[in-house]
Amino acid sequence: MNNDSKIILTGIKPTGMPHIGNYIGALKPLIEKSQTNKTFVFIADLHALNSIHDAKEIRQHTYEIAALFVALGLNLDNAILFRQSDIDAVYKLNTFLMNVTPKGLMNRAHSYKAMLEKNAAANRDPDADVNMGLYTYPILMSADILLYNADIVPVGADQKQHVEFARDIAEYFNRTYGNVFRLPEPQIGINNGIIPGLDGRKMSKSYDNTIPLFAPANELKKKIMRIITDSKLPNDKKNPDESTIFLLYKHFANADEIATMRDMFENGKIGYGDAKKMLFEKIDSVLSAPRAKYEYLMAHTDELDSILAAGAARARDTANDTINRVQHAMLG
Ligand code: ADP
Ligand code: TRP
């Protein structure tokens, strides 16, 4: 199978606005890949349920992720964009997979173990705040992946183990019931390196150093002006490859603009304040059209409803076919 005929699938949990690191590292490469490959992108609202217990909040975040993909230009003729909970077959497959998943596998899941460690550190009951949604999270995620015959699952490093579990579960199922599932592979490497945040560490919501992707222009500017720099003066020579300003700029500017900023840094022709202004203007100009589209869609959620309904109808074709094969294999 050549690479272009592989099926790509990923799920995004609706827990808030992604940041520029997510955009450059994950969303943009995924959108590009969807031009050549059959791609399923879904909003993993069922996966948000173990931590968010407010329906309005999940619904709002679900719209945000849908609007974001449409605004960023996901090609909806190629890519299938849908809401996880719209597909009934996923609940069924979850139940079926429960019966071929060893409990020990779940005990080894990083996300569950992290909760146990947190509770131990706080001298609490080991299972405090652990609901069964969290404990069985990797089974539902396996159902997502196997239902759509995914070959490649682009995820962040923290989700790699879950994709490996999906593969283990599929292998076990296939050994027991015949060859029903395709074996998925995690893909960690389609990102563009690690994007630094305002304090120079990896941009991450855990470090509170992010630039939200669609912040209004004034907020975007404020954030960019807060980027931490060293104390070099405008006419000091600076290494662009160690500067957060340049490292962000190079993902938004064209080759000539990048070369110009590099020269200004290396030859002491610009101060950090002015470089930040250039960065703001560049990001703002690249993101202003998608941001306007995003804001339009968030004000017209009926359009998002139709897009998600159309995506669900297409996803359902594949999902129903798989679930019929699974049901036949397990129940005759
Ligand atoms: P966070 O670190 O903010 O919690 P996630 O772990 O939810 O981000 O990441 C979601 C996706 O975005 C993953 O595919 C991850 O590799 C990518 N990503 C997150 N932060 C960065 C970053 N600073 N640079 C590059 N890619 C990133
Ligand atoms: N668990 C993923 C996360 O927390 C989201 C997700 C759910 C997912 N189902 C998936 C990702 C299937 C890839 C494939 O980010």
Coordinates of C-alpha atoms and ligand atoms in Angstrom, one line a residue:
M1 CA 0.0 0.0 0.0
N2 CA 1.5 3.4 -0.9
N3 CA 1.4 6.1 1.6
D4 CA -1.3 8.1 -0.2
S5 CA -3.8 5.2 0.0
K6 CA -3.5 4.9 3.8
I7 CA -6.4 6.0 5.9
I8 CA -5.6 8.7 8.5
L9 CA -7.8 9.3 11.5
T10 CA -7.5 11.5 14.5
G11 CA -9.7 12.7 17.3
I12 CA -9.5 16.1 19.1
K13 CA -11.0 16.4 22.6
P14 CA -13.2 19.4 22.9
T15 CA -11.6 21.0 25.9
G16 CA -10.8 24.5 24.7
M17 CA -9.2 26.6 22.0
P18 CA -6.0 25.1 20.7
H19 CA -2.8 27.2 20.7
I20 CA -0.3 28.1 18.1
G21 CA 1.9 25.1 19.0
N22 CA -1.0 22.7 18.4
Y23 CA -1.7 24.5 15.1
I24 CA 1.8 24.3 13.7
G25 CA 2.6 20.9 15.3
A26 CA -0.6 19.0 14.6
L27 CA -3.5 20.8 12.9
K28 CA -1.7 22.3 9.9
P29 CA 0.1 19.1 9.0
L30 CA -3.1 17.1 9.3
I31 CA -5.0 19.5 7.1
E32 CA -2.2 19.2 4.5
K33 CA -2.2 15.5 4.7
S34 CA -6.0 15.4 4.2
Q35 CA -5.4 16.7 0.6
T36 CA -3.9 13.4 -0.4
N37 CA -5.3 10.8 2.0
K38 CA -8.7 9.6 3.0
T39 CA -8.9 11.4 6.4
F40 CA -11.3 11.1 9.3
V41 CA -11.3 13.9 11.8
F42 CA -13.7 13.8 14.7
I43 CA -14.4 15.8 17.8
A44 CA -14.0 13.4 20.7
D45 CA -16.9 14.6 22.8
L46 CA -17.5 11.2 24.5
H47 CA -13.8 11.4 25.6
A48 CA -14.4 14.8 27.2
L49 CA -17.2 13.3 29.4
N50 CA -14.9 11.9 32.0
S51 CA -13.7 15.3 32.9
I52 CA -16.4 17.8 31.8
H53 CA -19.8 17.3 33.4
D54 CA -21.5 20.3 31.8
A55 CA -23.4 19.6 28.6
K56 CA -23.3 23.3 27.5
E57 CA -19.6 23.5 27.9
I58 CA -19.0 20.3 25.8
R59 CA -21.3 21.6 23.1
Q60 CA -19.6 24.9 23.0
H61 CA -16.2 23.4 22.7
T62 CA -17.4 20.9 20.1
Y63 CA -18.5 23.9 17.9
E64 CA -15.2 25.6 18.5
I65 CA -13.2 22.6 17.2
A66 CA -15.5 22.1 14.2
A67 CA -15.3 25.9 13.4
L68 CA -11.6 25.8 13.7
F69 CA -11.1 23.1 11.2
V70 CA -13.5 24.6 8.7
A71 CA -11.9 28.1 9.2
L72 CA -8.4 26.7 8.7
G73 CA -9.4 25.2 5.4
L74 CA -9.9 21.5 6.0
N75 CA -11.0 20.2 2.6
L76 CA -14.5 18.9 3.3
D77 CA -14.7 17.0 0.0
N78 CA -11.8 14.8 1.1
A79 CA -11.9 14.9 4.8
I80 CA -14.8 13.6 6.9
L81 CA -15.3 15.9 9.9
F82 CA -17.8 14.6 12.5
R83 CA -18.8 14.4 16.1
Q84 CA -17.9 11.1 17.8
S85 CA -21.2 10.8 19.7
D86 CA -23.2 11.0 16.5
I87 CA -22.1 7.5 15.4
D88 CA -24.1 4.8 17.3
A89 CA -21.7 2.1 16.2
V90 CA -19.0 3.4 18.4
Y91 CA -21.0 2.7 21.6
K92 CA -21.6 -0.9 20.3
L93 CA -18.0 -1.5 19.4
N94 CA -16.9 -0.2 22.8
T95 CA -19.1 -2.9 24.4
F96 CA -17.7 -5.6 22.1
L97 CA -14.1 -4.6 22.7
M98 CA -14.6 -4.6 26.5
N99 CA -14.7 -8.4 26.2
V100 CA -11.4 -8.8 24.5
T101 CA -9.5 -6.2 26.5
P102 CA -7.5 -7.5 29.5
K103 CA -8.1 -5.5 32.6
G104 CA -4.3 -5.5 33.2
L105 CA -3.9 -3.4 30.0
M106 CA -6.0 -0.7 31.4
N107 CA -4.0 -0.8 34.7
R108 CA -0.9 0.1 32.6
A109 CA -2.4 3.1 30.9
H110 CA -0.4 6.3 31.5
S111 CA -3.4 8.5 32.0
Y112 CA -4.8 6.2 34.7
K113 CA -1.4 5.7 36.3
A114 CA -0.9 9.4 36.5
M115 CA -4.1 9.7 38.5
L116 CA -3.0 7.0 40.9
E117 CA 0.3 8.7 41.4
K118 CA -1.4 12.1 42.0
N119 CA -3.7 10.5 44.6
A120 CA -0.8 8.7 46.3
A121 CA 1.2 12.0 46.5
A122 CA -1.9 13.6 48.1
N123 CA -2.4 10.7 50.5
R124 CA -5.8 10.0 49.0
D125 CA -7.6 6.8 48.1
P126 CA -5.8 5.5 44.9
D127 CA -9.0 5.6 42.9
A128 CA -10.2 9.0 44.1
D129 CA -11.7 11.0 41.1
V130 CA -11.2 8.0 38.8
N131 CA -14.5 7.2 37.0
M132 CA -14.9 4.3 34.7
G133 CA -14.9 6.6 31.7
L134 CA -11.3 7.5 32.6
Y135 CA -10.3 3.9 33.4
T136 CA -11.7 2.5 30.2
Y137 CA -10.8 5.5 28.1
P138 CA -8.3 3.5 25.9
I139 CA -11.1 1.0 25.0
L140 CA -13.3 3.7 23.6
M141 CA -10.3 5.2 21.8
S142 CA -9.6 1.8 20.3
A143 CA -13.2 1.7 19.1
D144 CA -12.8 5.0 17.4
I145 CA -9.7 3.9 15.6
L146 CA -10.8 0.4 14.6
L147 CA -14.3 1.4 13.5
Y148 CA -12.9 3.5 10.6
N149 CA -10.1 1.1 9.5
A150 CA -7.5 3.7 10.3
D151 CA -3.9 2.9 9.2
I152 CA -2.3 6.0 10.6
V153 CA -3.2 7.9 13.7
P154 CA -1.4 11.2 14.2
V155 CA -1.3 12.0 17.9
G156 CA 0.8 13.8 20.5
A157 CA 3.4 11.7 22.3
D158 CA 1.1 11.4 25.3
Q159 CA -1.4 9.4 23.2
K160 CA 1.0 7.0 21.6
Q161 CA 0.4 4.3 24.2
H162 CA -3.4 4.4 23.6
V163 CA -2.9 3.8 19.9
E164 CA -0.6 0.9 20.7
F165 CA -3.3 -0.5 22.9
A166 CA -5.8 -0.2 20.0
R167 CA -3.3 -2.3 17.9
D168 CA -2.9 -4.9 20.7
I169 CA -6.7 -5.2 21.1
A170 CA -7.1 -5.5 17.3
E171 CA -4.5 -8.2 17.1
Y172 CA -6.1 -10.1 20.0
F173 CA -9.5 -9.8 18.3
N174 CA -8.2 -10.9 15.0
R175 CA -6.5 -14.0 16.5
T176 CA -9.7 -15.0 18.2
Y177 CA -12.3 -14.1 15.6
G178 CA -10.6 -13.9 12.3
N179 CA -9.2 -11.0 10.4
V180 CA -11.7 -8.2 11.0
F181 CA -9.6 -5.2 12.0
R182 CA -6.9 -3.3 10.2
L183 CA -3.9 -2.7 12.5
P184 CA -3.3 1.0 13.2
E185 CA 0.0 2.8 13.8
P186 CA 0.6 5.9 15.8
Q187 CA 2.3 8.7 14.0
I188 CA 4.1 11.1 16.3
G189 CA 6.4 12.6 13.8
I190 CA 4.3 14.7 11.4
N191 CA 4.8 17.8 13.4
N192 CA 7.2 20.6 12.7
G193 CA 9.4 20.3 15.8
I194 CA 8.6 21.8 19.1
I195 CA 7.2 25.3 19.1
P196 CA 8.3 27.4 22.1
G197 CA 5.9 29.3 24.2
L198 CA 6.0 32.8 25.8
D199 CA 8.6 31.7 28.4
G200 CA 10.8 29.7 25.9
R201 CA 9.7 26.3 27.2
K202 CA 7.5 24.1 24.9
M203 CA 4.3 25.8 24.3
S204 CA 1.8 23.8 26.3
K205 CA -1.4 24.4 28.1
S206 CA 0.2 22.7 31.2
Y207 CA 2.8 25.6 31.3
D208 CA 0.3 28.4 30.9
N209 CA 2.6 29.9 28.2
T210 CA 0.5 29.6 25.1
I211 CA -0.8 31.9 22.4
P212 CA -4.4 30.9 21.6
L213 CA -4.8 30.3 17.9
F214 CA -7.7 32.6 17.4
A215 CA -7.1 35.3 20.0
P216 CA -8.6 38.7 19.1
A217 CA -5.8 40.9 17.6
N218 CA -5.3 43.0 20.8
E219 CA -4.9 39.9 22.9
L220 CA -2.6 38.4 20.3
K221 CA -0.5 41.5 20.5
K222 CA -0.4 41.6 24.3
K223 CA 0.7 38.0 24.4
I224 CA 3.5 38.5 21.8
M225 CA 4.8 41.5 23.6
R226 CA 5.2 39.3 26.7
I227 CA 7.5 36.8 25.0
I228 CA 10.6 36.5 27.3
T229 CA 13.9 37.5 25.7
D230 CA 17.4 38.0 27.0
S231 CA 18.7 41.5 27.6
K232 CA 20.6 42.1 24.3
L233 CA 20.3 45.6 22.9
P234 CA 19.0 46.4 19.3
N235 CA 22.5 46.6 17.8
D236 CA 23.8 43.5 19.5
K237 CA 24.2 40.4 17.3
K238 CA 21.6 37.8 18.2
N239 CA 21.2 34.1 17.3
P240 CA 17.8 33.8 15.6
D241 CA 17.6 30.1 16.2
E242 CA 17.6 30.6 19.9
S243 CA 14.9 33.3 19.8
T244 CA 11.3 32.4 20.4
I245 CA 10.3 35.4 18.3
F246 CA 12.2 34.1 15.2
L247 CA 11.2 30.4 15.9
L248 CA 7.6 31.4 15.7
Y249 CA 8.0 33.9 12.8
K250 CA 9.5 31.3 10.6
H251 CA 6.3 29.2 10.6
F252 CA 4.2 32.1 9.3
A253 CA 6.5 34.1 7.0
N254 CA 7.7 33.4 3.5
A255 CA 11.3 32.5 2.6
D256 CA 12.4 36.2 1.8
E257 CA 10.8 37.5 5.0
I258 CA 12.5 34.8 7.0
A259 CA 15.9 35.6 5.5
T260 CA 15.3 39.3 6.2
M261 CA 14.6 38.7 9.9
R262 CA 17.5 36.3 10.2
D263 CA 19.8 39.0 8.8
M264 CA 18.4 41.6 11.2
F265 CA 19.0 39.3 14.2
E266 CA 22.5 38.2 13.1
N267 CA 23.7 41.6 12.3
G268 CA 22.3 43.6 15.1
K269 CA 19.8 45.5 13.0
I270 CA 16.7 45.0 15.2
G271 CA 15.7 45.2 18.8
Y272 CA 13.4 42.6 20.4
G273 CA 10.5 45.1 20.7
D274 CA 10.5 45.8 17.0
A275 CA 10.9 42.1 16.2
K276 CA 7.9 41.3 18.3
K277 CA 5.9 43.9 16.4
M278 CA 6.9 42.2 13.1
L279 CA 5.9 38.9 14.5
F280 CA 2.5 40.2 15.6
E281 CA 1.8 41.7 12.2
K282 CA 2.8 38.5 10.4
I283 CA 0.7 36.2 12.6
D284 CA -2.2 38.6 12.5
S285 CA -2.1 38.9 8.7
V286 CA -1.9 35.1 8.3
L287 CA -4.6 34.3 10.8
S288 CA -7.0 37.2 10.4
A289 CA -9.0 35.6 7.5
P290 CA -9.4 32.2 9.2
R291 CA -10.2 34.0 12.5
A292 CA -13.0 36.0 10.8
K293 CA -14.3 32.8 9.3
Y294 CA -14.1 31.1 12.7
E295 CA -16.0 34.0 14.3
Y296 CA -18.6 33.9 11.6
L297 CA -19.2 30.2 12.1
M298 CA -19.4 30.5 15.9
A299 CA -22.2 33.0 15.3
H300 CA -23.9 30.6 12.8
T301 CA -23.7 27.3 14.5
D302 CA -26.6 26.0 12.3
E303 CA -24.0 25.9 9.5
L304 CA -21.7 23.8 11.7
D305 CA -24.6 21.5 12.5
S306 CA -25.1 20.8 8.8
I307 CA -21.4 20.3 8.2
L308 CA -21.3 17.8 11.2
A309 CA -24.4 16.1 10.0
A310 CA -23.0 15.6 6.5
G311 CA -19.7 14.3 8.0
A312 CA -21.6 11.9 10.3
A313 CA -23.6 10.5 7.4
R314 CA -20.3 9.7 5.6
A315 CA -18.6 8.3 8.7
R316 CA -21.6 6.1 9.4
D317 CA -21.2 4.2 6.1
T318 CA -17.8 3.0 7.2
A319 CA -18.8 2.5 10.8
N320 CA -21.9 0.5 10.0
D321 CA -20.0 -1.8 7.7
T322 CA -17.3 -2.5 10.4
I323 CA -19.8 -3.0 13.2
N324 CA -21.8 -5.5 11.1
R325 CA -18.6 -7.5 10.5
V326 CA -17.7 -7.4 14.2
Q327 CA -21.2 -8.4 15.3
H328 CA -21.2 -11.3 12.9
A329 CA -17.8 -12.5 14.1
M330 CA -18.7 -12.3 17.7
L331 CA -22.4 -13.3 17.8
G332 CA -22.9 -15.1 14.5
Ligands
ADP1 P1 -0.5 20.6 25.3 O1 0.9 20.3 25.5 O2 -0.8 22.1 25.2 O3 -1.4 19.9 26.3 P2 -1.5 18.6 23.5 O4 -0.6 17.6 24.2 O5 -2.9 18.6 23.8 O6 -0.9 20.0 23.9 O7 -1.1 18.5 22.0 C1 -2.0 18.3 20.9 C2 -1.2 18.2 19.7 O8 -0.5 19.4 19.4 C3 -0.2 17.0 19.7 O9 -0.2 16.4 18.4 C4 1.1 17.7 19.9 O10 2.2 17.0 19.4 C5 0.9 19.1 19.3 N1 1.7 20.1 20.1 C6 1.3 20.5 21.3 N2 2.2 21.5 21.7 C7 3.1 21.6 20.7 C8 4.3 22.4 20.6 N3 4.7 23.3 21.5 N4 5.0 22.3 19.5 C9 4.6 21.4 18.5 N5 3.5 20.6 18.6 C10 2.8 20.7 19.7
TRP2 N1 -7.5 10.7 23.4 C1 -7.2 11.8 22.5 C2 -6.7 13.0 23.3 O1 -6.9 13.0 24.5 C3 -8.4 12.1 21.7 C4 -8.9 10.9 20.9 C5 -10.0 10.2 21.2 C6 -8.2 10.3 19.8 N2 -10.1 9.2 20.3 C7 -9.1 9.2 19.4 C8 -7.1 10.6 19.1 C9 -8.7 8.4 18.4 C10 -6.7 9.7 18.0 C11 -7.6 8.7 17.7 O2 -6.1 13.9 22.7

